[in-house]
Amino acid sequence: GTGVFQQAAPPTAKITAIELSEDAARINRILHAPAGDEVVSSSLEDWVGWNPQKFAAVVGNPPFGQRGAFRQRDLAMGKASIH
């Protein structure tokens, strides 16, 4: 998203935000990159596949249900339904 979790985080938190929508990631960068947050435009599934970083905590709001146009990125993960 555009950074609601980031706005609620303590000011000392080091944040890496993963956003599927390039438009939302762009807005998030404008709002939160100046504070030092890293904002990545990617699916979480793609990002964790190549990123070796380790985190003390993960907070998320996963997309439940069909992901519209973004669903094509998920097809490589399999055809299993979450329902």
CSV table of N, CA and C in Angstrom, one decimal:
chain,number,residue,atom,x,y,z
A,1,GLY,N,0.8,-1.2,0.0
A,1,GLY,CA,0.0,0.0,0.0
A,1,GLY,C,0.9,1.3,0.0
A,2,THR,N,0.3,2.3,0.4
A,2,THR,CA,0.9,3.6,0.3
A,2,THR,C,1.6,3.9,1.7
A,3,GLY,N,1.6,3.0,2.6
A,3,GLY,CA,2.4,3.2,3.8
A,3,GLY,C,1.6,3.4,5.2
A,4,VAL,N,0.4,2.9,5.3
A,4,VAL,CA,-0.3,3.0,6.5
A,4,VAL,C,0.4,2.3,7.7
A,5,PHE,N,1.0,1.1,7.4
A,5,PHE,CA,1.8,0.4,8.5
A,5,PHE,C,3.0,1.3,8.9
A,6,GLN,N,3.6,1.9,7.9
A,6,GLN,CA,4.8,2.7,8.2
A,6,GLN,C,4.4,3.9,9.0
A,7,GLN,N,3.3,4.5,8.8
A,7,GLN,CA,2.9,5.6,9.6
A,7,GLN,C,2.6,5.2,11.0
A,8,ALA,N,2.2,4.0,11.3
A,8,ALA,CA,1.9,3.5,12.6
A,8,ALA,C,3.1,3.0,13.3
A,9,ALA,N,4.2,2.8,12.6
A,9,ALA,CA,5.4,2.2,13.2
A,9,ALA,C,6.2,3.2,14.1
A,10,PRO,N,6.9,2.8,15.1
A,10,PRO,CA,7.7,3.7,15.9
A,10,PRO,C,8.8,4.4,15.0
A,11,PRO,N,9.1,5.6,15.3
A,11,PRO,CA,10.0,6.4,14.5
A,11,PRO,C,11.4,5.7,14.3
A,12,THR,N,11.8,4.8,15.2
A,12,THR,CA,13.1,4.2,15.1
A,12,THR,C,13.1,2.9,14.3
A,13,ALA,N,11.9,2.5,13.8
A,13,ALA,CA,11.8,1.2,13.1
A,13,ALA,C,12.5,1.3,11.7
A,14,LYS,N,13.2,0.3,11.4
A,14,LYS,CA,13.8,0.2,10.0
A,14,LYS,C,12.8,-0.6,9.2
A,15,ILE,N,12.3,-0.1,8.1
A,15,ILE,CA,11.2,-0.7,7.4
A,15,ILE,C,11.6,-1.0,6.0
A,16,THR,N,11.3,-2.2,5.5
A,16,THR,CA,11.3,-2.6,4.1
A,16,THR,C,9.9,-2.9,3.7
A,17,ALA,N,9.3,-2.1,2.8
A,17,ALA,CA,7.9,-2.3,2.4
A,17,ALA,C,7.9,-3.0,1.0
A,18,ILE,N,7.2,-4.0,0.9
A,18,ILE,CA,7.0,-4.7,-0.4
A,18,ILE,C,5.6,-4.5,-0.9
A,19,GLU,N,5.5,-3.9,-2.1
A,19,GLU,CA,4.2,-3.5,-2.6
A,19,GLU,C,4.1,-4.0,-4.0
A,20,LEU,N,3.0,-4.7,-4.3
A,20,LEU,CA,2.8,-5.3,-5.6
A,20,LEU,C,2.5,-4.3,-6.6
A,21,SER,N,1.7,-3.3,-6.3
A,21,SER,CA,1.3,-2.2,-7.2
A,21,SER,C,2.4,-1.2,-7.4
A,22,GLU,N,2.8,-1.0,-8.6
A,22,GLU,CA,3.9,0.0,-8.9
A,22,GLU,C,3.4,1.4,-8.5
A,23,ASP,N,2.1,1.7,-8.8
A,23,ASP,CA,1.6,3.0,-8.4
A,23,ASP,C,1.6,3.2,-6.9
A,24,ALA,N,1.2,2.2,-6.1
A,24,ALA,CA,1.2,2.4,-4.7
A,24,ALA,C,2.6,2.5,-4.2
A,25,ALA,N,3.5,1.7,-4.8
A,25,ALA,CA,4.9,1.7,-4.3
A,25,ALA,C,5.5,3.1,-4.6
A,26,ARG,N,5.2,3.7,-5.7
A,26,ARG,CA,5.7,5.0,-6.1
A,26,ARG,C,5.2,6.1,-5.0
A,27,ILE,N,3.9,6.0,-4.7
A,27,ILE,CA,3.4,6.9,-3.6
A,27,ILE,C,4.1,6.7,-2.3
A,28,ASN,N,4.2,5.4,-2.0
A,28,ASN,CA,4.9,5.0,-0.7
A,28,ASN,C,6.3,5.6,-0.7
A,29,ARG,N,7.0,5.5,-1.8
A,29,ARG,CA,8.4,6.0,-1.8
A,29,ARG,C,8.4,7.5,-1.6
A,30,ILE,N,7.5,8.2,-2.2
A,30,ILE,CA,7.4,9.7,-2.1
A,30,ILE,C,7.2,10.0,-0.6
A,31,LEU,N,6.3,9.3,0.1
A,31,LEU,CA,5.9,9.6,1.4
A,31,LEU,C,6.9,9.1,2.5
A,32,HIS,N,7.6,8.0,2.2
A,32,HIS,CA,8.4,7.3,3.3
A,32,HIS,C,9.9,7.1,3.0
A,33,ALA,N,10.3,7.2,1.8
A,33,ALA,CA,11.7,7.0,1.5
A,33,ALA,C,12.6,8.1,2.2
A,34,PRO,N,12.1,9.3,2.2
A,34,PRO,CA,12.9,10.3,2.9
A,34,PRO,C,13.2,10.0,4.4
A,35,ALA,N,12.4,9.2,5.0
A,35,ALA,CA,12.6,8.8,6.4
A,35,ALA,C,13.5,7.6,6.5
A,36,GLY,N,14.0,7.1,5.3
A,36,GLY,CA,14.9,5.9,5.3
A,36,GLY,C,14.2,4.6,5.0
A,37,ASP,N,12.9,4.6,4.8
A,37,ASP,CA,12.3,3.3,4.5
A,37,ASP,C,12.7,2.8,3.1
A,38,GLU,N,12.9,1.5,3.0
A,38,GLU,CA,13.1,0.9,1.7
A,38,GLU,C,11.7,0.5,1.1
A,39,VAL,N,11.4,0.8,-0.1
A,39,VAL,CA,10.2,0.5,-0.7
A,39,VAL,C,10.5,-0.3,-2.0
A,40,VAL,N,10.0,-1.5,-2.1
A,40,VAL,CA,10.2,-2.4,-3.2
A,40,VAL,C,8.9,-2.7,-4.0
A,41,SER,N,8.9,-2.5,-5.3
A,41,SER,CA,7.7,-2.8,-6.1
A,41,SER,C,7.9,-4.3,-6.6
A,42,SER,N,7.3,-5.2,-6.0
A,42,SER,CA,7.4,-6.6,-6.3
A,42,SER,C,6.3,-7.4,-5.6
A,43,SER,N,6.1,-8.6,-6.1
A,43,SER,CA,5.3,-9.5,-5.3
A,43,SER,C,6.1,-10.0,-4.2
A,44,LEU,N,5.5,-10.3,-3.0
A,44,LEU,CA,6.3,-10.8,-1.9
A,44,LEU,C,7.0,-12.1,-2.3
A,45,GLU,N,6.2,-12.9,-3.0
A,45,GLU,CA,6.8,-14.2,-3.4
A,45,GLU,C,8.0,-14.1,-4.2
A,46,ASP,N,8.0,-13.2,-5.2
A,46,ASP,CA,9.2,-13.0,-6.0
A,46,ASP,C,10.4,-12.4,-5.2
A,47,TRP,N,10.1,-11.5,-4.3
A,47,TRP,CA,11.1,-10.8,-3.5
A,47,TRP,C,11.8,-11.7,-2.6
A,48,VAL,N,11.1,-12.5,-1.8
A,48,VAL,CA,11.7,-13.4,-0.9
A,48,VAL,C,12.6,-14.5,-1.6
A,49,GLY,N,12.3,-14.8,-2.9
A,49,GLY,CA,13.0,-15.7,-3.6
A,49,GLY,C,14.4,-15.3,-3.9
A,50,TRP,N,14.7,-14.0,-4.0
A,50,TRP,CA,16.1,-13.6,-4.3
A,50,TRP,C,16.7,-12.8,-3.2
A,51,ASN,N,16.0,-12.3,-2.2
A,51,ASN,CA,16.5,-11.4,-1.2
A,51,ASN,C,17.0,-12.2,0.1
A,52,PRO,N,18.2,-12.1,0.5
A,52,PRO,CA,18.8,-12.9,1.6
A,52,PRO,C,18.6,-12.2,3.0
A,53,GLN,N,18.0,-11.0,3.0
A,53,GLN,CA,17.8,-10.3,4.3
A,53,GLN,C,17.1,-11.1,5.3
A,54,LYS,N,17.4,-10.9,6.6
A,54,LYS,CA,16.6,-11.5,7.7
A,54,LYS,C,16.0,-10.3,8.4
A,55,PHE,N,14.8,-10.6,9.0
A,55,PHE,CA,14.1,-9.6,9.7
A,55,PHE,C,13.7,-10.1,11.1
A,56,ALA,N,13.6,-9.1,12.0
A,56,ALA,CA,13.2,-9.4,13.4
A,56,ALA,C,11.7,-9.7,13.5
A,57,ALA,N,10.9,-9.0,12.6
A,57,ALA,CA,9.5,-9.1,12.6
A,57,ALA,C,9.0,-8.8,11.2
A,58,VAL,N,7.8,-9.4,10.9
A,58,VAL,CA,7.2,-9.2,9.6
A,58,VAL,C,5.7,-8.9,9.9
A,59,VAL,N,5.2,-7.8,9.3
A,59,VAL,CA,3.8,-7.4,9.5
A,59,VAL,C,3.3,-7.3,8.1
A,60,GLY,N,2.1,-7.9,7.9
A,60,GLY,CA,1.6,-7.9,6.5
A,60,GLY,C,0.1,-7.8,6.4
A,61,ASN,N,-0.3,-7.5,5.3
A,61,ASN,CA,-1.7,-7.5,4.9
A,61,ASN,C,-1.8,-8.2,3.5
A,62,PRO,N,-1.7,-9.5,3.5
A,62,PRO,CA,-1.7,-10.3,2.3
A,62,PRO,C,-3.0,-10.1,1.5
A,63,PRO,N,-2.9,-10.2,0.2
A,63,PRO,CA,-4.1,-10.1,-0.6
A,63,PRO,C,-4.9,-11.4,-0.6
A,64,PHE,N,-6.1,-11.4,-0.1
A,64,PHE,CA,-6.9,-12.6,0.0
A,64,PHE,C,-7.8,-12.6,-1.2
A,65,GLY,N,-7.9,-13.7,-1.9
A,65,GLY,CA,-8.7,-13.9,-3.0
A,65,GLY,C,-8.0,-13.6,-4.3
A,66,GLN,N,-8.7,-13.4,-5.4
A,66,GLN,CA,-8.1,-13.1,-6.7
A,66,GLN,C,-7.4,-11.8,-6.7
A,67,ARG,N,-6.3,-11.7,-7.4
A,67,ARG,CA,-5.5,-10.5,-7.5
A,67,ARG,C,-5.6,-9.8,-8.8
A,68,GLY,N,-6.6,-10.1,-9.6
A,68,GLY,CA,-6.8,-9.4,-10.8
A,68,GLY,C,-5.6,-9.5,-11.7
A,69,ALA,N,-5.2,-8.4,-12.3
A,69,ALA,CA,-4.1,-8.4,-13.3
A,69,ALA,C,-2.8,-9.0,-12.7
A,70,PHE,N,-2.6,-8.8,-11.4
A,70,PHE,CA,-1.4,-9.3,-10.7
A,70,PHE,C,-1.4,-10.8,-10.6
A,71,ARG,N,-2.5,-11.5,-10.8
A,71,ARG,CA,-2.6,-12.9,-10.7
A,71,ARG,C,-1.6,-13.6,-11.6
A,72,GLN,N,-1.4,-13.0,-12.8
A,72,GLN,CA,-0.4,-13.6,-13.7
A,72,GLN,C,0.9,-13.9,-13.1
A,73,ARG,N,1.3,-13.0,-12.2
A,73,ARG,CA,2.6,-13.2,-11.6
A,73,ARG,C,2.6,-14.4,-10.7
A,74,ASP,N,1.4,-14.8,-10.2
A,74,ASP,CA,1.3,-15.9,-9.3
A,74,ASP,C,1.2,-17.3,-9.9
A,75,LEU,N,1.0,-17.3,-11.2
A,75,LEU,CA,0.7,-18.6,-11.9
A,75,LEU,C,1.9,-19.5,-11.8
A,76,ALA,N,3.1,-18.9,-11.8
A,76,ALA,CA,4.3,-19.7,-11.7
A,76,ALA,C,4.4,-20.4,-10.3
A,77,MET,N,3.7,-19.9,-9.3
A,77,MET,CA,3.7,-20.5,-8.0
A,77,MET,C,2.7,-21.7,-7.9
A,78,GLY,N,1.9,-21.9,-8.9
A,78,GLY,CA,1.0,-23.1,-8.9
A,78,GLY,C,-0.4,-22.6,-9.1
A,79,LYS,N,-1.3,-23.5,-9.3
A,79,LYS,CA,-2.7,-23.1,-9.6
A,79,LYS,C,-3.6,-23.4,-8.4
A,80,ALA,N,-3.1,-23.6,-7.2
A,80,ALA,CA,-3.9,-23.9,-6.0
A,80,ALA,C,-4.7,-22.6,-5.7
A,81,SER,N,-5.9,-22.8,-5.2
A,81,SER,CA,-6.8,-21.7,-4.8
A,81,SER,C,-6.6,-21.6,-3.3
A,82,ILE,N,-6.8,-20.4,-2.8
A,82,ILE,CA,-6.7,-20.2,-1.4
A,82,ILE,C,-8.1,-20.3,-0.8
A,83,HIS,N,-9.1,-20.6,-1.6
A,83,HIS,CA,-10.5,-20.8,-1.1
A,83,HIS,C,-10.8,-22.2,-1.0
